[in-house]
């Protein structure tokens, strides 16, 4: 019976950003990466990375280097919600400030080209259909037990 079943191999989808594999993407220079991203990100890179974004990248490098082999690096907290995620940041953990707390965001390859702020919501999403203020009088009473 076992000989009749075909051998099932699990194949994982290989990540590529705009047609470039992840291994090649890590070796790409900043000028070549700049040509791959959207025009808004390209404009930001063309105007130059200022002191604070470069400081964040340096802190992420240090956190990755000091992390033990096989473990996640330490969290690096930042207020830079407008920082564009670059391939060098993959695998890092960033605490992105949302106005109240620092939300931990683990940088994955799919996040390349997006802003850090996209992954740390500044508001609590509305939960419709729950009783509370503004509801009808009968549904407003919620028992304590």
mmCIF file of N, CA and C in Angstrom:
data_model
loop_
_atom_site.group_PDB
_atom_site.id
_atom_site.type_symbol
_atom_site.label_atom_id
_atom_site.label_comp_id
_atom_site.label_asym_id
_atom_site.label_seq_id
_atom_site.Cartn_x
_atom_site.Cartn_y
_atom_site.Cartn_z
ATOM 1 N N UNK A 1 0.827 -1.201 0.000
ATOM 2 C CA UNK A 1 0.000 0.000 0.000
ATOM 3 C C UNK A 1 0.869 1.262 0.000
ATOM 4 N N UNK A 2 1.940 1.263 0.815
ATOM 5 C CA UNK A 2 2.808 2.424 0.897
ATOM 6 C C UNK A 2 3.554 2.670 -0.407
ATOM 7 N N UNK A 3 3.845 1.602 -1.146
ATOM 8 C CA UNK A 3 4.577 1.746 -2.405
ATOM 9 C C UNK A 3 3.724 2.421 -3.481
ATOM 10 N N UNK A 4 2.394 2.356 -3.343
ATOM 11 C CA UNK A 4 1.501 2.942 -4.336
ATOM 12 C C UNK A 4 1.359 4.455 -4.183
ATOM 13 N N UNK A 5 1.548 4.963 -2.957
ATOM 14 C CA UNK A 5 1.403 6.402 -2.717
ATOM 15 C C UNK A 5 2.620 7.155 -3.250
ATOM 16 N N UNK A 6 2.392 8.267 -3.952
ATOM 17 C CA UNK A 6 3.537 9.039 -4.434
ATOM 18 C C UNK A 6 4.253 9.717 -3.261
ATOM 19 N N UNK A 7 5.529 9.905 -3.410
ATOM 20 C CA UNK A 7 6.344 10.526 -2.371
ATOM 21 C C UNK A 7 6.052 12.033 -2.344
ATOM 22 N N UNK A 8 5.606 12.528 -1.201
ATOM 23 C CA UNK A 8 5.259 13.945 -1.076
ATOM 24 C C UNK A 8 6.455 14.724 -0.536
ATOM 25 N N UNK A 9 6.905 15.697 -1.315
ATOM 26 C CA UNK A 9 7.995 16.559 -0.875
ATOM 27 C C UNK A 9 7.437 17.947 -0.615
ATOM 28 N N UNK A 10 7.758 18.494 0.542
ATOM 29 C CA UNK A 10 7.337 19.850 0.853
ATOM 30 C C UNK A 10 8.343 20.815 0.256
ATOM 31 N N UNK A 11 7.871 21.645 -0.653
ATOM 32 C CA UNK A 11 8.753 22.650 -1.232
ATOM 33 C C UNK A 11 8.284 24.018 -0.759
ATOM 34 N N UNK A 12 9.221 24.807 -0.257
ATOM 35 C CA UNK A 12 8.887 26.122 0.232
ATOM 36 C C UNK A 12 9.100 27.142 -0.882
ATOM 37 N N UNK A 13 8.220 28.126 -0.909
ATOM 38 C CA UNK A 13 8.322 29.175 -1.915
ATOM 39 C C UNK A 13 9.556 30.017 -1.616
ATOM 40 N N UNK A 14 10.387 30.210 -2.617
ATOM 41 C CA UNK A 14 11.607 30.986 -2.455
ATOM 42 C C UNK A 14 11.265 32.462 -2.591
ATOM 43 N N UNK A 15 11.733 33.276 -1.637
ATOM 44 C CA UNK A 15 11.406 34.700 -1.650
ATOM 45 C C UNK A 15 12.246 35.423 -2.681
ATOM 46 N N UNK A 16 11.596 36.302 -3.421
ATOM 47 C CA UNK A 16 12.325 37.192 -4.329
ATOM 48 C C UNK A 16 11.648 38.555 -4.295
ATOM 49 N N UNK A 17 12.451 39.599 -4.357
ATOM 50 C CA UNK A 17 11.959 40.971 -4.369
ATOM 51 C C UNK A 17 12.228 41.548 -5.742
ATOM 52 N N UNK A 18 11.149 41.824 -6.480
ATOM 53 C CA UNK A 18 11.247 42.358 -7.845
ATOM 54 C C UNK A 18 12.168 41.508 -8.719
ATOM 55 N N UNK A 19 12.049 40.174 -8.582
ATOM 56 C CA UNK A 19 12.803 39.255 -9.423
ATOM 57 C C UNK A 19 14.202 38.939 -8.935
ATOM 58 N N UNK A 20 14.605 39.442 -7.765
ATOM 59 C CA UNK A 20 15.948 39.194 -7.232
ATOM 60 C C UNK A 20 15.811 38.324 -5.982
ATOM 61 N N UNK A 21 16.548 37.204 -5.948
ATOM 62 C CA UNK A 21 16.498 36.295 -4.808
ATOM 63 C C UNK A 21 17.063 36.962 -3.559
ATOM 64 N N UNK A 22 16.690 36.405 -2.400
ATOM 65 C CA UNK A 22 17.085 36.993 -1.115
ATOM 66 C C UNK A 22 18.605 37.006 -0.938
ATOM 67 N N UNK A 23 19.281 35.922 -1.326
ATOM 68 C CA UNK A 23 20.740 35.864 -1.165
ATOM 69 C C UNK A 23 21.416 36.957 -1.998
ATOM 70 N N UNK A 24 20.934 37.145 -3.224
ATOM 71 C CA UNK A 24 21.506 38.184 -4.087
ATOM 72 C C UNK A 24 21.145 39.576 -3.571
ATOM 73 N N UNK A 25 19.957 39.682 -2.987
ATOM 74 C CA UNK A 25 19.481 40.977 -2.498
ATOM 75 C C UNK A 25 20.356 41.494 -1.355
ATOM 76 N N UNK A 26 20.870 40.574 -0.530
ATOM 77 C CA UNK A 26 21.719 40.971 0.586
ATOM 78 C C UNK A 26 23.076 41.489 0.104
ATOM 79 N N UNK A 27 23.499 41.055 -1.104
ATOM 80 C CA UNK A 27 24.788 41.479 -1.653
ATOM 81 C C UNK A 27 24.687 42.716 -2.536
ATOM 82 N N UNK A 28 23.462 43.155 -2.843
ATOM 83 C CA UNK A 28 23.245 44.274 -3.758
ATOM 84 C C UNK A 28 23.700 45.582 -3.104
ATOM 85 N N UNK A 29 24.323 46.452 -3.886
ATOM 86 C CA UNK A 29 24.741 47.754 -3.364
ATOM 87 C C UNK A 29 23.517 48.646 -3.147
ATOM 88 N N UNK A 30 23.705 49.716 -2.396
ATOM 89 C CA UNK A 30 22.576 50.604 -2.089
ATOM 90 C C UNK A 30 22.056 51.293 -3.351
ATOM 91 N N UNK A 31 22.931 51.580 -4.323
ATOM 92 C CA UNK A 31 22.491 52.225 -5.564
ATOM 93 C C UNK A 31 21.626 51.275 -6.387
ATOM 94 N N UNK A 32 22.023 49.983 -6.439
ATOM 95 C CA UNK A 32 21.230 49.006 -7.175
ATOM 96 C C UNK A 32 19.902 48.755 -6.485
ATOM 97 N N UNK A 33 19.906 48.722 -5.143
ATOM 98 C CA UNK A 33 18.651 48.527 -4.414
ATOM 99 C C UNK A 33 17.731 49.717 -4.612
ATOM 100 N N UNK A 34 18.329 50.898 -4.695
ATOM 101 C CA UNK A 34 17.544 52.115 -4.883
ATOM 102 C C UNK A 34 16.756 52.061 -6.187
ATOM 103 N N UNK A 35 17.327 51.433 -7.223
ATOM 104 C CA UNK A 35 16.632 51.325 -8.507
ATOM 105 C C UNK A 35 15.486 50.321 -8.458
ATOM 106 N N UNK A 36 15.473 49.428 -7.452
ATOM 107 C CA UNK A 36 14.428 48.399 -7.354
ATOM 108 C C UNK A 36 13.181 48.884 -6.634
ATOM 109 N N UNK A 37 13.329 49.828 -5.702
ATOM 110 C CA UNK A 37 12.200 50.235 -4.867
ATOM 111 C C UNK A 37 11.285 51.196 -5.613
ATOM 112 N N UNK A 38 10.172 51.551 -4.957
ATOM 113 C CA UNK A 38 9.205 52.465 -5.564
ATOM 114 C C UNK A 38 9.795 53.869 -5.669
ATOM 115 N N UNK A 39 9.120 54.729 -6.427
ATOM 116 C CA UNK A 39 9.663 56.066 -6.677
ATOM 117 C C UNK A 39 9.730 56.906 -5.401
ATOM 118 N N UNK A 40 8.793 56.732 -4.471
ATOM 119 C CA UNK A 40 8.816 57.492 -3.221
ATOM 120 C C UNK A 40 10.042 57.109 -2.393
ATOM 121 N N UNK A 41 10.317 55.807 -2.294
ATOM 122 C CA UNK A 41 11.485 55.342 -1.547
ATOM 123 C C UNK A 41 12.768 55.750 -2.258
ATOM 124 N N UNK A 42 12.760 55.699 -3.587
ATOM 125 C CA UNK A 42 13.938 56.091 -4.375
ATOM 126 C C UNK A 42 14.279 57.549 -4.122
ATOM 127 N N UNK A 43 13.246 58.398 -4.071
ATOM 128 C CA UNK A 43 13.458 59.825 -3.804
ATOM 129 C C UNK A 43 14.076 60.025 -2.423
ATOM 130 N N UNK A 44 13.590 59.263 -1.449
ATOM 131 C CA UNK A 44 14.107 59.394 -0.085
ATOM 132 C C UNK A 44 15.580 58.985 -0.017
ATOM 133 N N UNK A 45 15.929 57.881 -0.692
ATOM 134 C CA UNK A 45 17.323 57.436 -0.698
ATOM 135 C C UNK A 45 18.212 58.412 -1.470
ATOM 136 N N UNK A 46 17.677 58.973 -2.550
ATOM 137 C CA UNK A 46 18.453 59.889 -3.382
ATOM 138 C C UNK A 46 18.795 61.158 -2.606
ATOM 139 N N UNK A 47 17.889 61.590 -1.729
ATOM 140 C CA UNK A 47 18.128 62.788 -0.921
ATOM 141 C C UNK A 47 19.101 62.505 0.228
ATOM 142 N N UNK A 48 19.427 61.242 0.433
ATOM 143 C CA UNK A 48 20.451 60.876 1.418
ATOM 144 C C UNK A 48 19.866 60.404 2.733
ATOM 145 N N UNK A 49 20.502 59.379 3.319
ATOM 146 C CA UNK A 49 20.105 58.907 4.641
ATOM 147 C C UNK A 49 20.748 59.818 5.681
ATOM 148 N N UNK A 50 19.941 60.378 6.533
ATOM 149 C CA UNK A 50 20.427 61.315 7.538
ATOM 150 C C UNK A 50 21.060 60.561 8.706
ATOM 151 N N UNK A 51 21.382 61.291 9.745
ATOM 152 C CA UNK A 51 22.104 60.736 10.887
ATOM 153 C C UNK A 51 21.283 59.707 11.658
ATOM 154 N N UNK A 52 19.999 59.990 11.885
ATOM 155 C CA UNK A 52 19.186 59.081 12.702
ATOM 156 C C UNK A 52 18.929 57.737 12.025
ATOM 157 N N UNK A 53 18.526 57.700 10.742
ATOM 158 C CA UNK A 53 18.361 56.387 10.102
ATOM 159 C C UNK A 53 19.661 55.589 10.043
ATOM 160 N N UNK A 54 20.782 56.255 9.802
ATOM 161 C CA UNK A 54 22.065 55.546 9.779
ATOM 162 C C UNK A 54 22.406 55.014 11.172
ATOM 163 N N UNK A 55 22.057 55.776 12.211
ATOM 164 C CA UNK A 55 22.278 55.326 13.581
ATOM 165 C C UNK A 55 21.462 54.088 13.900
ATOM 166 N N UNK A 56 20.220 54.037 13.388
ATOM 167 C CA UNK A 56 19.372 52.863 13.609
ATOM 168 C C UNK A 56 19.982 51.640 12.930
ATOM 169 N N UNK A 57 20.448 51.799 11.702
ATOM 170 C CA UNK A 57 21.042 50.668 10.979
ATOM 171 C C UNK A 57 22.302 50.184 11.700
ATOM 172 N N UNK A 58 23.104 51.114 12.238
ATOM 173 C CA UNK A 58 24.305 50.722 12.976
ATOM 174 C C UNK A 58 23.942 49.949 14.244
ATOM 175 N N UNK A 59 22.902 50.413 14.958
ATOM 176 C CA UNK A 59 22.470 49.712 16.174
ATOM 177 C C UNK A 59 21.954 48.312 15.846
ATOM 178 N N UNK A 60 21.236 48.179 14.715
ATOM 179 C CA UNK A 60 20.732 46.867 14.308
ATOM 180 C C UNK A 60 21.893 45.925 13.961
ATOM 181 N N UNK A 61 22.935 46.455 13.306
ATOM 182 C CA UNK A 61 24.123 45.651 12.985
ATOM 183 C C UNK A 61 24.772 45.135 14.261
ATOM 184 N N UNK A 62 24.931 46.030 15.246
ATOM 185 C CA UNK A 62 25.576 45.657 16.507
ATOM 186 C C UNK A 62 24.747 44.614 17.239
ATOM 187 N N UNK A 63 23.412 44.798 17.254
ATOM 188 C CA UNK A 63 22.532 43.848 17.940
ATOM 189 C C UNK A 63 22.616 42.469 17.295
ATOM 190 N N UNK A 64 22.726 42.430 15.954
ATOM 191 C CA UNK A 64 22.846 41.145 15.250
ATOM 192 C C UNK A 64 24.180 40.478 15.553
ATOM 193 N N UNK A 65 25.257 41.272 15.602
ATOM 194 C CA UNK A 65 26.583 40.706 15.831
ATOM 195 C C UNK A 65 26.751 40.182 17.247
ATOM 196 N N UNK A 66 26.148 40.855 18.219
ATOM 197 C CA UNK A 66 26.303 40.444 19.615
ATOM 198 C C UNK A 66 25.355 39.321 20.006
ATOM 199 N N UNK A 67 24.361 39.012 19.164
ATOM 200 C CA UNK A 67 23.405 37.946 19.486
ATOM 201 C C UNK A 67 24.092 36.586 19.375
ATOM 202 N N UNK A 68 23.798 35.668 20.305
ATOM 203 C CA UNK A 68 24.368 34.320 20.209
ATOM 204 C C UNK A 68 23.860 33.616 18.943
ATOM 205 N N UNK A 69 24.642 32.666 18.459
ATOM 206 C CA UNK A 69 24.295 31.944 17.232
ATOM 207 C C UNK A 69 22.975 31.186 17.422
ATOM 208 N N UNK A 70 22.052 31.355 16.489
ATOM 209 C CA UNK A 70 20.772 30.645 16.534
ATOM 210 C C UNK A 70 19.702 31.334 17.366
ATOM 211 N N UNK A 71 20.016 32.473 17.979
ATOM 212 C CA UNK A 71 19.029 33.201 18.779
ATOM 213 C C UNK A 71 18.719 34.542 18.140
ATOM 214 N N UNK A 72 17.567 35.081 18.519
ATOM 215 C CA UNK A 72 17.152 36.372 17.968
ATOM 216 C C UNK A 72 17.932 37.505 18.623
ATOM 217 N N UNK A 73 18.214 38.572 17.866
ATOM 218 C CA UNK A 73 18.954 39.705 18.447
ATOM 219 C C UNK A 73 18.095 40.508 19.409
ATOM 220 N N UNK A 74 18.744 41.374 20.178
ATOM 221 C CA UNK A 74 18.033 42.233 21.124
ATOM 222 C C UNK A 74 17.158 43.227 20.371
ATOM 223 N N UNK A 75 16.133 43.731 21.075
ATOM 224 C CA UNK A 75 15.225 44.711 20.491
ATOM 225 C C UNK A 75 15.915 46.070 20.449
ATOM 226 N N UNK A 76 15.797 46.754 19.318
ATOM 227 C CA UNK A 76 16.319 48.110 19.171
ATOM 228 C C UNK A 76 15.114 49.037 19.051
ATOM 229 N N UNK A 77 14.940 49.919 20.042
ATOM 230 C CA UNK A 77 13.777 50.813 20.045
ATOM 231 C C UNK A 77 14.024 52.032 19.174
ATOM 232 N N UNK A 78 12.966 52.487 18.498
ATOM 233 C CA UNK A 78 13.105 53.650 17.633
ATOM 234 C C UNK A 78 11.778 54.385 17.491
ATOM 235 N N UNK A 79 11.874 55.674 17.204
ATOM 236 C CA UNK A 79 10.715 56.493 16.877
ATOM 237 C C UNK A 79 10.614 56.698 15.370
ATOM 238 N N UNK A 80 11.556 56.156 14.610
ATOM 239 C CA UNK A 80 11.625 56.401 13.166
ATOM 240 C C UNK A 80 10.605 55.539 12.416
ATOM 241 N N UNK A 81 9.359 55.986 12.429
ATOM 242 C CA UNK A 81 8.293 55.250 11.738
ATOM 243 C C UNK A 81 8.418 55.409 10.224
ATOM 244 N N UNK A 82 9.121 56.449 9.768
ATOM 245 C CA UNK A 82 9.238 56.704 8.335
ATOM 246 C C UNK A 82 10.483 56.066 7.726
ATOM 247 N N UNK A 83 11.128 55.165 8.472
ATOM 248 C CA UNK A 83 12.316 54.467 7.961
ATOM 249 C C UNK A 83 11.883 53.360 7.011
ATOM 250 N N UNK A 84 12.473 53.331 5.820
ATOM 251 C CA UNK A 84 12.163 52.294 4.838
ATOM 252 C C UNK A 84 12.994 51.058 5.168
ATOM 253 N N UNK A 85 12.355 49.894 5.132
ATOM 254 C CA UNK A 85 13.039 48.652 5.480
ATOM 255 C C UNK A 85 13.927 48.234 4.311
ATOM 256 N N UNK A 86 15.212 48.026 4.605
ATOM 257 C CA UNK A 86 16.198 47.622 3.607
ATOM 258 C C UNK A 86 16.621 46.175 3.900
ATOM 259 N N UNK A 87 17.201 45.480 2.917
ATOM 260 C CA UNK A 87 17.548 44.062 3.105
ATOM 261 C C UNK A 87 18.481 43.800 4.281
ATOM 262 N N UNK A 88 19.313 44.759 4.630
ATOM 263 C CA UNK A 88 20.252 44.578 5.742
ATOM 264 C C UNK A 88 19.536 44.403 7.087
ATOM 265 N N UNK A 89 18.302 44.872 7.179
ATOM 266 C CA UNK A 89 17.559 44.831 8.436
ATOM 267 C C UNK A 89 16.862 43.494 8.674
ATOM 268 N N UNK A 90 16.865 42.595 7.692
ATOM 269 C CA UNK A 90 16.130 41.329 7.807
ATOM 270 C C UNK A 90 16.664 40.512 8.979
ATOM 271 N N UNK A 91 15.747 39.990 9.774
ATOM 272 C CA UNK A 91 16.110 39.177 10.934
ATOM 273 C C UNK A 91 16.225 39.968 12.214
ATOM 274 N N UNK A 92 16.233 41.285 12.126
ATOM 275 C CA UNK A 92 16.333 42.125 13.318
ATOM 276 C C UNK A 92 14.973 42.284 13.979
ATOM 277 N N UNK A 93 14.984 42.684 15.234
ATOM 278 C CA UNK A 93 13.748 42.990 15.955
ATOM 279 C C UNK A 93 13.803 44.464 16.337
ATOM 280 N N UNK A 94 12.786 45.209 15.895
ATOM 281 C CA UNK A 94 12.744 46.654 16.107
ATOM 282 C C UNK A 94 11.528 46.982 16.965
ATOM 283 N N UNK A 95 11.713 47.812 17.979
ATOM 284 C CA UNK A 95 10.600 48.331 18.773
ATOM 285 C C UNK A 95 10.165 49.650 18.169
ATOM 286 N N UNK A 96 9.028 49.649 17.469
ATOM 287 C CA UNK A 96 8.560 50.843 16.762
ATOM 288 C C UNK A 96 7.545 51.562 17.643
ATOM 289 N N UNK A 97 7.780 52.834 17.903
ATOM 290 C CA UNK A 97 6.913 53.630 18.780
ATOM 291 C C UNK A 97 5.628 54.002 18.051
ATOM 292 N N UNK A 98 4.484 53.793 18.723
ATOM 293 C CA UNK A 98 3.205 54.128 18.087
ATOM 294 C C UNK A 98 2.531 55.321 18.752
ATOM 295 N N UNK A 99 3.270 56.059 19.580
ATOM 296 C CA UNK A 99 2.713 57.200 20.282
ATOM 297 C C UNK A 99 2.439 56.906 21.738
ATOM 298 N N UNK A 100 2.422 55.619 22.092
ATOM 299 C CA UNK A 100 2.146 55.219 23.467
ATOM 300 C C UNK A 100 3.140 54.164 23.944
ATOM 301 N N UNK A 101 3.338 53.132 23.141
ATOM 302 C CA UNK A 101 4.241 52.044 23.502
ATOM 303 C C UNK A 101 5.124 51.687 22.310
ATOM 304 N N UNK A 102 6.136 50.862 22.571
ATOM 305 C CA UNK A 102 6.994 50.349 21.512
ATOM 306 C C UNK A 102 6.496 48.960 21.127
ATOM 307 N N UNK A 103 6.025 48.796 19.903
ATOM 308 C CA UNK A 103 5.572 47.497 19.417
ATOM 309 C C UNK A 103 6.748 46.774 18.776
ATOM 310 N N UNK A 104 6.975 45.536 19.214
ATOM 311 C CA UNK A 104 8.082 44.764 18.662
ATOM 312 C C UNK A 104 7.706 44.245 17.283
ATOM 313 N N UNK A 105 8.578 44.503 16.310
ATOM 314 C CA UNK A 105 8.360 44.079 14.935
ATOM 315 C C UNK A 105 9.584 43.278 14.512
ATOM 316 N N UNK A 106 9.373 42.015 14.120
ATOM 317 C CA UNK A 106 10.470 41.214 13.584
ATOM 318 C C UNK A 106 10.496 41.428 12.078
ATOM 319 N N UNK A 107 11.621 41.876 11.564
ATOM 320 C CA UNK A 107 11.733 42.221 10.151
ATOM 321 C C UNK A 107 11.862 40.945 9.327
ATOM 322 N N UNK A 108 10.927 40.767 8.385
ATOM 323 C CA UNK A 108 10.912 39.605 7.500
ATOM 324 C C UNK A 108 11.193 40.071 6.073
ATOM 325 N N UNK A 109 11.598 39.168 5.192
ATOM 326 C CA UNK A 109 11.913 39.580 3.812
ATOM 327 C C UNK A 109 10.741 40.225 3.073
ATOM 328 N N UNK A 110 9.510 39.841 3.404
ATOM 329 C CA UNK A 110 8.341 40.397 2.722
ATOM 330 C C UNK A 110 8.126 41.877 3.032
ATOM 331 N N UNK A 111 8.789 42.381 4.066
ATOM 332 C CA UNK A 111 8.608 43.766 4.499
ATOM 333 C C UNK A 111 9.515 44.752 3.761
ATOM 334 N N UNK A 112 10.412 44.266 2.922
ATOM 335 C CA UNK A 112 11.372 45.135 2.233
ATOM 336 C C UNK A 112 10.635 46.187 1.409
ATOM 337 N N UNK A 113 11.075 47.432 1.523
ATOM 338 C CA UNK A 113 10.479 48.528 0.761
ATOM 339 C C UNK A 113 9.323 49.208 1.466
ATOM 340 N N UNK A 114 8.832 48.632 2.587
ATOM 341 C CA UNK A 114 7.746 49.236 3.343
ATOM 342 C C UNK A 114 8.327 50.105 4.461
ATOM 343 N N UNK A 115 7.475 50.901 5.083
ATOM 344 C CA UNK A 115 7.889 51.742 6.208
ATOM 345 C C UNK A 115 7.722 50.969 7.514
ATOM 346 N N UNK A 116 8.551 51.273 8.514
ATOM 347 C CA UNK A 116 8.432 50.631 9.825
ATOM 348 C C UNK A 116 7.075 50.923 10.461
ATOM 349 N N UNK A 117 6.559 52.141 10.246
ATOM 350 C CA UNK A 117 5.294 52.546 10.849
ATOM 351 C C UNK A 117 4.103 51.739 10.381
ATOM 352 N N UNK A 118 4.216 51.077 9.227
ATOM 353 C CA UNK A 118 3.099 50.275 8.716
ATOM 354 C C UNK A 118 2.830 49.065 9.595
ATOM 355 N N UNK A 119 3.820 48.660 10.390
ATOM 356 C CA UNK A 119 3.696 47.449 11.186
ATOM 357 C C UNK A 119 3.471 47.745 12.668
ATOM 358 N N UNK A 120 3.232 49.006 13.007
ATOM 359 C CA UNK A 120 2.949 49.411 14.380
ATOM 360 C C UNK A 120 1.786 50.396 14.342
ATOM 361 N N UNK A 121 0.560 49.902 14.530
ATOM 362 C CA UNK A 121 -0.631 50.736 14.424
ATOM 363 C C UNK A 121 -0.673 51.788 15.524
ATOM 364 N N UNK A 122 -1.103 52.997 15.158
ATOM 365 C CA UNK A 122 -1.192 54.088 16.123
ATOM 366 C C UNK A 122 -2.571 54.175 16.755
ATOM 367 N N UNK A 123 -3.489 53.336 16.318
ATOM 368 C CA UNK A 123 -4.843 53.364 16.861
ATOM 369 C C UNK A 123 -5.305 51.943 17.138
ATOM 370 N N UNK A 124 -6.340 51.830 17.954
ATOM 371 C CA UNK A 124 -6.916 50.528 18.242
ATOM 372 C C UNK A 124 -8.080 50.340 17.277
ATOM 373 N N UNK A 125 -8.053 49.315 16.440
ATOM 374 C CA UNK A 125 -9.124 49.147 15.452
ATOM 375 C C UNK A 125 -10.498 49.023 16.112
ATOM 376 N N UNK A 126 -11.507 49.579 15.458
ATOM 377 C CA UNK A 126 -12.874 49.583 15.969
ATOM 378 C C UNK A 126 -13.437 48.171 15.915
ATOM 379 N N UNK A 127 -14.097 47.762 16.995
ATOM 380 C CA UNK A 127 -14.760 46.462 17.023
ATOM 381 C C UNK A 127 -16.255 46.722 16.973
ATOM 382 N N UNK A 128 -16.837 46.609 15.806
ATOM 383 C CA UNK A 128 -18.251 46.915 15.612
ATOM 384 C C UNK A 128 -19.134 45.829 16.205
ATOM 385 N N UNK A 129 -20.329 46.241 16.632
ATOM 386 C CA UNK A 129 -21.315 45.288 17.125
ATOM 387 C C UNK A 129 -21.168 44.950 18.588
ATOM 388 N N UNK A 130 -20.282 45.592 19.318
ATOM 389 C CA UNK A 130 -20.116 45.338 20.751
ATOM 390 C C UNK A 130 -20.953 46.357 21.518
ATOM 391 N N UNK A 131 -21.599 45.925 22.609
ATOM 392 C CA UNK A 131 -22.347 46.890 23.409
ATOM 393 C C UNK A 131 -21.401 47.836 24.129
ATOM 394 N N UNK A 132 -21.899 49.030 24.393
ATOM 395 C CA UNK A 132 -21.076 50.021 25.073
ATOM 396 C C UNK A 132 -21.758 51.366 25.000
ATOM 397 N N UNK A 133 -21.010 52.420 25.152
ATOM 398 C CA UNK A 133 -21.584 53.754 25.097
ATOM 399 C C UNK A 133 -22.185 53.999 23.725
ATOM 400 N N UNK A 134 -23.396 54.552 23.714
ATOM 401 C CA UNK A 134 -24.065 54.825 22.456
ATOM 402 C C UNK A 134 -24.936 53.682 21.995
ATOM 403 N N UNK A 135 -24.897 52.566 22.698
ATOM 404 C CA UNK A 135 -25.756 51.438 22.331
ATOM 405 C C UNK A 135 -27.152 51.682 22.895
ATOM 406 N N UNK A 136 -28.103 50.815 22.561
ATOM 407 C CA UNK A 136 -29.469 50.962 23.073
ATOM 408 C C UNK A 136 -29.476 50.700 24.576
ATOM 409 N N UNK A 137 -30.533 51.189 25.238
ATOM 410 C CA UNK A 137 -30.589 51.083 26.689
ATOM 411 C C UNK A 137 -30.581 49.635 27.184
ATOM 412 N N UNK A 138 -31.219 48.738 26.455
ATOM 413 C CA UNK A 138 -31.278 47.353 26.909
ATOM 414 C C UNK A 138 -29.926 46.656 26.794
ATOM 415 N N UNK A 139 -29.140 47.013 25.777
ATOM 416 C CA UNK A 139 -27.845 46.332 25.584
ATOM 417 C C UNK A 139 -26.706 47.034 26.313
ATOM 418 N N UNK A 140 -27.006 48.195 26.902
ATOM 419 C CA UNK A 140 -25.938 48.933 27.569
ATOM 420 C C UNK A 140 -25.513 48.288 28.872
ATOM 421 N N UNK A 141 -26.464 47.624 29.555
ATOM 422 C CA UNK A 141 -26.163 46.995 30.840
ATOM 423 C C UNK A 141 -25.366 45.715 30.604
ATOM 424 N N UNK A 142 -24.161 45.668 31.151
ATOM 425 C CA UNK A 142 -23.320 44.472 31.056
ATOM 426 C C UNK A 142 -23.104 43.992 32.492
ATOM 427 N N UNK A 143 -23.557 42.786 32.829
ATOM 428 C CA UNK A 143 -23.385 42.293 34.202
ATOM 429 C C UNK A 143 -21.908 42.144 34.545
ATOM 430 N N UNK A 144 -21.597 42.313 35.845
ATOM 431 C CA UNK A 144 -20.213 42.257 36.300
ATOM 432 C C UNK A 144 -19.683 40.838 36.354
ATOM 433 N N UNK A 145 -20.579 39.830 36.491
ATOM 434 C CA UNK A 145 -20.108 38.440 36.577
ATOM 435 C C UNK A 145 -20.033 37.813 35.222
#
